[in-house]
PDB file of C-alpha atoms and ligand atoms in Angstrom:
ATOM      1  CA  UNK A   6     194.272 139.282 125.740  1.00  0.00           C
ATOM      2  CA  UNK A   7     195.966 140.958 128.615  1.00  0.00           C
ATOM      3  CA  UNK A   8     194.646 143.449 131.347  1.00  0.00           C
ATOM      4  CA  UNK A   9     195.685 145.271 133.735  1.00  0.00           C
ATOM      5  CA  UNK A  10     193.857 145.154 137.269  1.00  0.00           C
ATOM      6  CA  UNK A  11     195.159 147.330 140.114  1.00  0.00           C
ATOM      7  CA  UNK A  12     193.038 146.408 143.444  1.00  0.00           C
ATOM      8  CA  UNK A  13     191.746 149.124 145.721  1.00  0.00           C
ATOM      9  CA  UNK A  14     193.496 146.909 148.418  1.00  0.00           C
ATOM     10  CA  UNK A  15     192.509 147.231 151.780  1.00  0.00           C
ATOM     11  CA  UNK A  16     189.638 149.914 150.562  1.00  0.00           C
ATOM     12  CA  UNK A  17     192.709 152.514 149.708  1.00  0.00           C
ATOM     13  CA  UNK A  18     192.333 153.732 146.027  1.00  0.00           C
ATOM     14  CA  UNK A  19     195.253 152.605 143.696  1.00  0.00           C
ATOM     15  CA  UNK A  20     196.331 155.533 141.960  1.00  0.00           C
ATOM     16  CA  UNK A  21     194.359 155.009 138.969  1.00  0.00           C
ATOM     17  CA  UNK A  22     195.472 158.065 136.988  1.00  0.00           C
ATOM     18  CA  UNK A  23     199.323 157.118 136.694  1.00  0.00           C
ATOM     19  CA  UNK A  24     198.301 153.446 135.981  1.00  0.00           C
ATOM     20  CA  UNK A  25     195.485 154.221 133.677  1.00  0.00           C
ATOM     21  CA  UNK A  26     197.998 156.621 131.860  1.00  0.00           C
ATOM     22  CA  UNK A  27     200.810 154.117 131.526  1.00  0.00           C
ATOM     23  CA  UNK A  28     198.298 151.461 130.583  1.00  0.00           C
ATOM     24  CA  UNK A  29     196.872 153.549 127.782  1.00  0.00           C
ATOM     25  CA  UNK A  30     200.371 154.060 126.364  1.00  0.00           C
ATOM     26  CA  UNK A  31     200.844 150.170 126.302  1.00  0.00           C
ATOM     27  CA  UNK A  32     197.541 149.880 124.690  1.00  0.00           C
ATOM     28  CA  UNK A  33     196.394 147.596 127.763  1.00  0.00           C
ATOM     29  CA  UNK A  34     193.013 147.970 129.312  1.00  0.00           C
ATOM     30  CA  UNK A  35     192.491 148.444 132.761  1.00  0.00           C
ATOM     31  CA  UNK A  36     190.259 146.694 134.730  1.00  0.00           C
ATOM     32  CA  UNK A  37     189.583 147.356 138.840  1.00  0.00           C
ATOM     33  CA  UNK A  38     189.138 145.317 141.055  1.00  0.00           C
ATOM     34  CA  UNK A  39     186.511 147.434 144.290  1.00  0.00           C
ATOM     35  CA  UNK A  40     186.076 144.212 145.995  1.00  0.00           C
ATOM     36  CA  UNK A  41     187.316 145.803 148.959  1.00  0.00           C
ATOM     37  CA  UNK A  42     186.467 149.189 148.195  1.00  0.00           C
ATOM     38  CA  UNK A  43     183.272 150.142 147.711  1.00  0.00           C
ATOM     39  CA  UNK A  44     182.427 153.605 148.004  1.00  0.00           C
ATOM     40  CA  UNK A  45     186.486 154.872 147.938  1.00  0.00           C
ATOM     41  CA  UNK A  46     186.617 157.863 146.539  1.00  0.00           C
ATOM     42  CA  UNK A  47     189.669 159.471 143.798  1.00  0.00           C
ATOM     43  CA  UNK A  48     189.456 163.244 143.940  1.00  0.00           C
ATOM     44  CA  UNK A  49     191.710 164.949 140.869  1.00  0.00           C
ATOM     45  CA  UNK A  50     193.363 168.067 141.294  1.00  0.00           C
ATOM     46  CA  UNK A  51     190.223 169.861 140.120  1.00  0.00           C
ATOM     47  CA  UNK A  52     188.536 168.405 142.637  1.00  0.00           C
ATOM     48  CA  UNK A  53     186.004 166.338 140.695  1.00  0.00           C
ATOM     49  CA  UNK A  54     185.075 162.535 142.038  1.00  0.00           C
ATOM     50  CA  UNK A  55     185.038 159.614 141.049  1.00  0.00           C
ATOM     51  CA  UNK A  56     184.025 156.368 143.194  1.00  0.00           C
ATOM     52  CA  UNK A  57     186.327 153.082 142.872  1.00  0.00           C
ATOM     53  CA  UNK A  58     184.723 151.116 140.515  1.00  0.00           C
ATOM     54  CA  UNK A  59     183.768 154.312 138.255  1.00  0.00           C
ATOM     55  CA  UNK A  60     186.940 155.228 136.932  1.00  0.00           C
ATOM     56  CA  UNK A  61     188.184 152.534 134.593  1.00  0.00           C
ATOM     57  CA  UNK A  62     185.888 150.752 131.676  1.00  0.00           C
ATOM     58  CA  UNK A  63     184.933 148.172 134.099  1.00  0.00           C
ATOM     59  CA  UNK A  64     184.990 148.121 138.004  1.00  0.00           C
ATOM     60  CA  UNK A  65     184.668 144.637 139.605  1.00  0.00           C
ATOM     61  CA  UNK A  66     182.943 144.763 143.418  1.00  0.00           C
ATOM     62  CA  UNK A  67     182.218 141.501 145.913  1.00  0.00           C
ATOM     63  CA  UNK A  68     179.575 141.144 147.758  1.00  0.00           C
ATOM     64  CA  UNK A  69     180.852 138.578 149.944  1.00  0.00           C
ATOM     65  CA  UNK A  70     179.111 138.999 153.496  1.00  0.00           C
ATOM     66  CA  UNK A  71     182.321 140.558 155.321  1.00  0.00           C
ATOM     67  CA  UNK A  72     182.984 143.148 152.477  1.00  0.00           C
ATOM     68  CA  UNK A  73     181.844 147.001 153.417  1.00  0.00           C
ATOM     69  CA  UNK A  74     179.042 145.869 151.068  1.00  0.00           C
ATOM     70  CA  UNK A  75     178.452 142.453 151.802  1.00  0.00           C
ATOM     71  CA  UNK A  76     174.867 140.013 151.103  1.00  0.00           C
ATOM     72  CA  UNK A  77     174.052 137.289 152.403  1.00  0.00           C
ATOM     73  CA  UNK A  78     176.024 134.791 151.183  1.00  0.00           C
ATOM     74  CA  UNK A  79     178.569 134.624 147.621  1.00  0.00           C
ATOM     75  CA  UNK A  80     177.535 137.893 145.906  1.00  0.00           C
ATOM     76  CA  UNK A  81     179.205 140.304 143.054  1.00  0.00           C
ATOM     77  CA  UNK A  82     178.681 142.871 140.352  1.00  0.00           C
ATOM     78  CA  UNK A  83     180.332 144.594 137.605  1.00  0.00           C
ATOM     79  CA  UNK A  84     180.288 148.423 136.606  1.00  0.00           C
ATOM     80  CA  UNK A  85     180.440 149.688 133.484  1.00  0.00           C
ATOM     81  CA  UNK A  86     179.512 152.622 131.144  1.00  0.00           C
ATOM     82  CA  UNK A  87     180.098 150.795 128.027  1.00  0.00           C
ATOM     83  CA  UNK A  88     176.585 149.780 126.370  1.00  0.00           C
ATOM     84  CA  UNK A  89     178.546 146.939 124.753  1.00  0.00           C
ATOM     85  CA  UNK A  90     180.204 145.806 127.215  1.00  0.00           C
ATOM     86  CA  UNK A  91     177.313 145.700 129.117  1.00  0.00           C
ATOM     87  CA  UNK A  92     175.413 143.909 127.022  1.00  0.00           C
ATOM     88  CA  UNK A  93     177.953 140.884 126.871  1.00  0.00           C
ATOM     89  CA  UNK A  94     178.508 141.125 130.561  1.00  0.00           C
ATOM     90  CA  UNK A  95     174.983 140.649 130.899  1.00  0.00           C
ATOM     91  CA  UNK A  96     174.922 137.586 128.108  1.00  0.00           C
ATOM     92  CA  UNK A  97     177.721 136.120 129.708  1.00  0.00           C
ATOM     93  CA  UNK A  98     176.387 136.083 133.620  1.00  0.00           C
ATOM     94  CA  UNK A  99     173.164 134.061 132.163  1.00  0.00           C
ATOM     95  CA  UNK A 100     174.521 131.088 130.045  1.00  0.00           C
ATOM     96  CA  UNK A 101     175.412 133.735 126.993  1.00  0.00           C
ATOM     97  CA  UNK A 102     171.372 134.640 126.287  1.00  0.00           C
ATOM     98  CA  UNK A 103     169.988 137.239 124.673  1.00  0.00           C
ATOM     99  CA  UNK A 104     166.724 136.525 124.660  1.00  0.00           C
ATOM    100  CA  UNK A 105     164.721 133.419 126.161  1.00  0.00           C
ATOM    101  CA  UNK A 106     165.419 130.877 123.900  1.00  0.00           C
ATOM    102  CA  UNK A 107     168.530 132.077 122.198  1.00  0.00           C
ATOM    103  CA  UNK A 108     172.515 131.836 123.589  1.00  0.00           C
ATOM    104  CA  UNK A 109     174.815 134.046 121.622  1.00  0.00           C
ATOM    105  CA  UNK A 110     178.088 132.801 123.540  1.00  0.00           C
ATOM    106  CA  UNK A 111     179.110 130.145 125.649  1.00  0.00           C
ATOM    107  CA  UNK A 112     178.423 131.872 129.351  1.00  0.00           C
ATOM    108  CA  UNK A 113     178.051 131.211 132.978  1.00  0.00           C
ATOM    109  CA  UNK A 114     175.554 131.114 135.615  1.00  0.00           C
ATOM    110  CA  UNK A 115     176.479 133.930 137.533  1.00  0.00           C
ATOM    111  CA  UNK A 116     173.114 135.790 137.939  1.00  0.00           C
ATOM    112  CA  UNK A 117     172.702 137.683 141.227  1.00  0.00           C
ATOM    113  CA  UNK A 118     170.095 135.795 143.860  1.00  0.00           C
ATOM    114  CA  UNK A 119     167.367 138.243 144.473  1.00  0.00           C
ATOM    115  CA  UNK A 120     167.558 137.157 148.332  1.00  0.00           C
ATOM    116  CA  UNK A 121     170.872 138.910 148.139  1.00  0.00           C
ATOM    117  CA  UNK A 122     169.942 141.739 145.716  1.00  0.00           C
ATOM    118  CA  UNK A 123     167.274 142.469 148.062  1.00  0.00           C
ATOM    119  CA  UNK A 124     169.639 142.518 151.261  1.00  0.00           C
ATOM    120  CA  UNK A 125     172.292 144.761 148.850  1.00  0.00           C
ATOM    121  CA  UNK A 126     169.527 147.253 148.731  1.00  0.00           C
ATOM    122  CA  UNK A 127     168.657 147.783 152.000  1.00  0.00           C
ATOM    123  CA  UNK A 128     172.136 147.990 153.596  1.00  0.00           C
ATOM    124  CA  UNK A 129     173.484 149.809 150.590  1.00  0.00           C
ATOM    125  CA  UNK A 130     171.322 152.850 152.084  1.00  0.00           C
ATOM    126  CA  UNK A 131     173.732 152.536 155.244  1.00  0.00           C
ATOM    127  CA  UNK A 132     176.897 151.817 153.293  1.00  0.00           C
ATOM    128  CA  UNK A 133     178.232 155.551 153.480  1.00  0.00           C
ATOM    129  CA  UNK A 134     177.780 155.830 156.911  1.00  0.00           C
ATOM    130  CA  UNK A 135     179.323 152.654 157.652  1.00  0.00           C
ATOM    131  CA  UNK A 136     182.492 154.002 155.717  1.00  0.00           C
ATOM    132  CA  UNK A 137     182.228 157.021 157.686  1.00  0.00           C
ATOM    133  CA  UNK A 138     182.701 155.307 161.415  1.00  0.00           C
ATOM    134  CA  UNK A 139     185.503 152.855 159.714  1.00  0.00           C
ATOM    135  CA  UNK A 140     187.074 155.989 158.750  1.00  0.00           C
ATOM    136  CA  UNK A 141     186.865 157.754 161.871  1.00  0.00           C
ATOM    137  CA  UNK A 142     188.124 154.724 163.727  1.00  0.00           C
ATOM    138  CA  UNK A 143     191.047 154.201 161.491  1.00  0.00           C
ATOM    139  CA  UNK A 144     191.861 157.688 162.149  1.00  0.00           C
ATOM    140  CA  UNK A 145     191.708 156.737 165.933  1.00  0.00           C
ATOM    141  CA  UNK A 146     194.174 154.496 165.002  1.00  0.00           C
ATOM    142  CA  UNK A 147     196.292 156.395 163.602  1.00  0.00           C
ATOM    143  CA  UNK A 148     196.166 159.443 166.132  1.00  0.00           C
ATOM    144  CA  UNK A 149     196.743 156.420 168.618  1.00  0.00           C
ATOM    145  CA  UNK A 150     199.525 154.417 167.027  1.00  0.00           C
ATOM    146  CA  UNK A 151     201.779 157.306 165.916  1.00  0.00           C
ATOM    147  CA  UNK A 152     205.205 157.101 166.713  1.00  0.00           C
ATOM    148  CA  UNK A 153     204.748 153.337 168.893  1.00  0.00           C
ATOM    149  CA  UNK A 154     207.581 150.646 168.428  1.00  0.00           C
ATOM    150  CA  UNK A 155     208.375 150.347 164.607  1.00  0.00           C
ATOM    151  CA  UNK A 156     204.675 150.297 163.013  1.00  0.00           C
ATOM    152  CA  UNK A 157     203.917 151.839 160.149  1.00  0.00           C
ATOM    153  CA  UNK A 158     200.610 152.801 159.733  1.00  0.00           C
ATOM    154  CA  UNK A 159     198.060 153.218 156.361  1.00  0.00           C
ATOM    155  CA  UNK A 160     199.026 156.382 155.354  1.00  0.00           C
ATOM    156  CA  UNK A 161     196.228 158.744 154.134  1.00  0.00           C
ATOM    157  CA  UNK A 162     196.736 160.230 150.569  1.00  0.00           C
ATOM    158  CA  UNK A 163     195.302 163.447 149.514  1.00  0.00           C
ATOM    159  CA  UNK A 164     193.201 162.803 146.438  1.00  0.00           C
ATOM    160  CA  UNK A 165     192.747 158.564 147.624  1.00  0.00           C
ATOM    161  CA  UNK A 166     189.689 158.620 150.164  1.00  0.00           C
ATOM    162  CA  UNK A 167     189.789 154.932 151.433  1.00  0.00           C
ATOM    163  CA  UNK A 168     186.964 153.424 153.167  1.00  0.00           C
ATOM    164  CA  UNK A 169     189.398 151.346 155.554  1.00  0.00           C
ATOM    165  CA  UNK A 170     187.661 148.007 154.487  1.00  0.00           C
ATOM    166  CA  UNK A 171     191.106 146.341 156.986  1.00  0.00           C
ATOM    167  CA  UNK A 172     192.828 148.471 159.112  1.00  0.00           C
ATOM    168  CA  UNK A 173     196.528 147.064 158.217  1.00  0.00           C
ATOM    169  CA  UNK A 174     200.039 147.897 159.878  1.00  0.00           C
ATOM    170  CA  UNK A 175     203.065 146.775 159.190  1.00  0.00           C
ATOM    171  CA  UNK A 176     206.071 146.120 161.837  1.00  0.00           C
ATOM    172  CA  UNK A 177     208.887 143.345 162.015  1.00  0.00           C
ATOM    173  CA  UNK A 178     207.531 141.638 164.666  1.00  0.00           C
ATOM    174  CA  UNK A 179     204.316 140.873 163.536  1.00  0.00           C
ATOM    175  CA  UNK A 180     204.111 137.618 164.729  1.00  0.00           C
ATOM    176  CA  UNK A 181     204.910 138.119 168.086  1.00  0.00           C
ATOM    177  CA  UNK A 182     202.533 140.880 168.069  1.00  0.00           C
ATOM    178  CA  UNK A 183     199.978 138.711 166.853  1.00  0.00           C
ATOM    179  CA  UNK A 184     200.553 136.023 169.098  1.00  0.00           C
ATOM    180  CA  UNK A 185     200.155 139.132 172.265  1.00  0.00           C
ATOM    181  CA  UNK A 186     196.922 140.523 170.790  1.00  0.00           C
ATOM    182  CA  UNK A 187     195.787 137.224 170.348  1.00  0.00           C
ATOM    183  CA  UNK A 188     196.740 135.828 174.282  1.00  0.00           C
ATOM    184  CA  UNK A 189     194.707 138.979 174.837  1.00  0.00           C
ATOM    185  CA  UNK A 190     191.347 137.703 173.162  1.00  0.00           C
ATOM    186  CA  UNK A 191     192.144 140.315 170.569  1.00  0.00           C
ATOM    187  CA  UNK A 192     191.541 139.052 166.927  1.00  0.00           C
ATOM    188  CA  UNK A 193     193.933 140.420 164.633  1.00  0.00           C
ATOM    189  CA  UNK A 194     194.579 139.359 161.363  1.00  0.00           C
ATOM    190  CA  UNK A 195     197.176 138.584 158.307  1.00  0.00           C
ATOM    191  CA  UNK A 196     196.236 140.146 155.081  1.00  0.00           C
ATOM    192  CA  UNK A 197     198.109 138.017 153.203  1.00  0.00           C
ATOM    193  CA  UNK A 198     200.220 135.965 154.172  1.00  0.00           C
ATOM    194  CA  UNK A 199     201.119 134.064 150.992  1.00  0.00           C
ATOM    195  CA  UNK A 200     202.215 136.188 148.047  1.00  0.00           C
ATOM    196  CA  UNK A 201     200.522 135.109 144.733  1.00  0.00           C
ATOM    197  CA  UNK A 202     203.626 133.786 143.224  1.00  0.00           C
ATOM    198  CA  UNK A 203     204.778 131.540 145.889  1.00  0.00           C
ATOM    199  CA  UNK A 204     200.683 129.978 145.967  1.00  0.00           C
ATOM    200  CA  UNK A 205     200.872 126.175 145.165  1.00  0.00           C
ATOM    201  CA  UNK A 206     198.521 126.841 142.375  1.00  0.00           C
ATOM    202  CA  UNK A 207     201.346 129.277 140.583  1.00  0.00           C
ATOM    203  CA  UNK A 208     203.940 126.795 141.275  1.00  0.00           C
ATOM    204  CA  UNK A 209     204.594 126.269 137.398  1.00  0.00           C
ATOM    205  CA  UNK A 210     205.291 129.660 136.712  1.00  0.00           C
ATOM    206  CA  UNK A 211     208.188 128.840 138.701  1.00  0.00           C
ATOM    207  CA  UNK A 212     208.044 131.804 141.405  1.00  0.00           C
ATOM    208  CA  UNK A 213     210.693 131.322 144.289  1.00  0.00           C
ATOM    209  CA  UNK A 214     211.138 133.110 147.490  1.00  0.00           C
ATOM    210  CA  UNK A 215     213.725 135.794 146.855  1.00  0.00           C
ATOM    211  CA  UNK A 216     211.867 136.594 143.386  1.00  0.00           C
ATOM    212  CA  UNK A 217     209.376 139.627 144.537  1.00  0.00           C
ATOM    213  CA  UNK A 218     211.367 140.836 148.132  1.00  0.00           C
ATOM    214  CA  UNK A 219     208.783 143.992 148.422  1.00  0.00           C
ATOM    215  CA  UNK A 220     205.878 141.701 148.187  1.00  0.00           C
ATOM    216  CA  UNK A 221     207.777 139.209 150.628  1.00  0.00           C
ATOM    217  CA  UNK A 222     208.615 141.375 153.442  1.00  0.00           C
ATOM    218  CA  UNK A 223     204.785 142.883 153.218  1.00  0.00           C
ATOM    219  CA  UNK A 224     203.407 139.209 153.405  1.00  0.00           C
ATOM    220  CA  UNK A 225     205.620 138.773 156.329  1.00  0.00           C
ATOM    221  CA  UNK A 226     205.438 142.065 158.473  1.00  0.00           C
ATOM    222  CA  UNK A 227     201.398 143.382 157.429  1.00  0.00           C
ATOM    223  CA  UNK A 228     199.058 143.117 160.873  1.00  0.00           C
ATOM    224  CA  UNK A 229     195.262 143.878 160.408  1.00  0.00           C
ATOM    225  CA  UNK A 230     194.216 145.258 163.472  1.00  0.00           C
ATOM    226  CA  UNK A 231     190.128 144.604 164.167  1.00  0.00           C
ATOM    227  CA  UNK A 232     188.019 147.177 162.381  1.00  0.00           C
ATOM    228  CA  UNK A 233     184.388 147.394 161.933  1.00  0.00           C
ATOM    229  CA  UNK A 234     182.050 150.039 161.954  1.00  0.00           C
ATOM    230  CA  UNK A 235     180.003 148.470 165.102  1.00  0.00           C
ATOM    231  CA  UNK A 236     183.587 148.602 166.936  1.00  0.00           C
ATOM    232  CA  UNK A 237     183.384 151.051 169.732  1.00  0.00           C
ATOM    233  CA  UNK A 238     185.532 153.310 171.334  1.00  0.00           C
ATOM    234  CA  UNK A 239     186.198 151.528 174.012  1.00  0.00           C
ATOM    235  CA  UNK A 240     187.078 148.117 172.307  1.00  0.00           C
ATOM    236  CA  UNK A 241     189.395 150.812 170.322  1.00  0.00           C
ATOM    237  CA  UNK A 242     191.176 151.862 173.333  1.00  0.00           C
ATOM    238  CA  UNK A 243     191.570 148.656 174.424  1.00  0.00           C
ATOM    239  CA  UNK A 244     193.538 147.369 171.005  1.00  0.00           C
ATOM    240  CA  UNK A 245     195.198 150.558 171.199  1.00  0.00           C
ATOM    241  CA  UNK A 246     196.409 149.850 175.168  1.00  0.00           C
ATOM    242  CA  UNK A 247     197.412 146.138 173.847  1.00  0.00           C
ATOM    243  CA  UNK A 248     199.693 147.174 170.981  1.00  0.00           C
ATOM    244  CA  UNK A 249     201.619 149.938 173.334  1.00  0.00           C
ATOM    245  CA  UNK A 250     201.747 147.150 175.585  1.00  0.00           C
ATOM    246  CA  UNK A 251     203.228 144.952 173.596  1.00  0.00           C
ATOM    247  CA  UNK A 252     206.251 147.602 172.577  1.00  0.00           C
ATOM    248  CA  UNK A 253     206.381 148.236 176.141  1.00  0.00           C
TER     249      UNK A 253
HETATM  250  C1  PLP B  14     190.681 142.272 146.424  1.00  0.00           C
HETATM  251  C2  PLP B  14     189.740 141.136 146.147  1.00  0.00           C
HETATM  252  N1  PLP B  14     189.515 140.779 144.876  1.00  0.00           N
HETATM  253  C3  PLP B  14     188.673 139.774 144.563  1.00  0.00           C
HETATM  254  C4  PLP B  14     187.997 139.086 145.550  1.00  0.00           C
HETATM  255  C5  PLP B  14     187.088 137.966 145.146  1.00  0.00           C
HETATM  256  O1  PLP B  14     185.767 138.233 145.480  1.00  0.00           O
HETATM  257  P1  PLP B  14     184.682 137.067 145.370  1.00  0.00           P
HETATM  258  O2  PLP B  14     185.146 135.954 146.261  1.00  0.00           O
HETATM  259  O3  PLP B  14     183.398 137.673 145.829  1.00  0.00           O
HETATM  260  O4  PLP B  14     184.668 136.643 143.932  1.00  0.00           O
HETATM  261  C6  PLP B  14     188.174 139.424 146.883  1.00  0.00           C
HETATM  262  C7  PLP B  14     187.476 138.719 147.953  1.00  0.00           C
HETATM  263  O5  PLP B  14     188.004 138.307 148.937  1.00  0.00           O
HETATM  264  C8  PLP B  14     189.064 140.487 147.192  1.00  0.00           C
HETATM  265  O6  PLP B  14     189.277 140.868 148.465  1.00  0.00           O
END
């Protein structure tokens, strides 16, 4: 059985209507993947919303402590509005019961700690404010960044509200600009550096460099500049002042 599973990467909605709509022609389903996006917002022309995660059948999100949404620890959930569906997810996350005593399928143990569920619920009553201040300081970004050396900044898409889970550029001298933010006690990051199909573990689907050159150039020019809602203005300015340095 085959899927299809754009990823809200980097918290920036895919654009789930054309790939939903192609998808449905192939007779594929579409699955998404929110780790990174929870609470990203797709607004269609007639200006209803829908949050990442809500759109297709099922929405995957992590949990993992430095997602917008993160426990304590190894943490996930899925959405969906299919009873069905729901019913086997929920089989299939507790060994494939149904009832006490009585496993309809072969499952997992994937149950959600209540340690974690409990910490989920508490900060998820902050998590729209916390996308609010990552927004504003990507926008810093952006207002700051226009126009130096050759970056290209996350562009902002009417109807794709992201929630900036990385702040990423792109330039052809991202390493060097990495190692200068870094000699500056800045901690940037790659997000990521490896495309899947050149990953030892997909080395027998025979992927070679050269095979996917859009991918490849991405892996080797994205930067993520730091981004977190406690980041302040100041510690803004002073990325900002680091990467104009850099480009002289
Ligand atoms: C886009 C994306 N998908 C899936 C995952 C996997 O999430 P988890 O490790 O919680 O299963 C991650 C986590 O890093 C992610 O960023």
């Amino acid at each position: 059985m085959a899927a299809v599973i754009p990823v809200h990467l980097y918290g920036r909605p895919a654009d789930l209507a054309q790939i939903t709509a192609i998808a449905a022609d192939a007779g594929v389903p579409v699955i998404e993947d929110a780790a990174q996006a929870h609470g990203a917002e797709l607004v269609d022309p007639a200006g209803s919303v829908r949050r990442a995660g809500g759109y297709a059948p099922l929405g995957c999100f992590s949990f993992f402590p430095g997602k917008n949404l993160g426990a304590f620890g190894d943490a996930g959930a899925i959405t969906t509005d299919d009873p069905d569906l729901a019913a086997r997810l929920r089989m299939l996350r507790d060994h494939g019961r149904s009832s006490k005593y009585e496993h309809r399928m072969t499952g997992y143990a994937h149950r959600l700690d209540t340690i974690h569920a409990a910490v989920l619920r508490v900060k998820l009553t902050t998590l729209d404010r916390a996308n609010g201040r990552r927004r504003e300081l990507a926008a810093a970004y952006s207002r700051a960044l226009d126009g130096v050396g050759d970056l290209v900044l996350p562009p902002e898409t009417p109807g794709r509200r992201s929630v900036y889970h990385l702040y990423v550029v792109r330039t052809r001298h991202r390493d060097a600009l990495l190692a200068h933010l870094s000699a500056a006690g800045i901690g940037a990051g790659v997000h990521y550096p490896v495309p899947l199909h050149l990953q030892p573990a997909y080395a027998h689907l025979g992927g070679r460099p050269g095979d996917l050159p859009v991918t490849e150039a991405w892996a080797r020019e994205c930067l993520s500049l730091p981004l977190y809602p406690e980041l302040t203005g100041e510690q803004l300015d002073e990325v900002v002042a680091a990467v104009r340095g850099y480009f002289g």
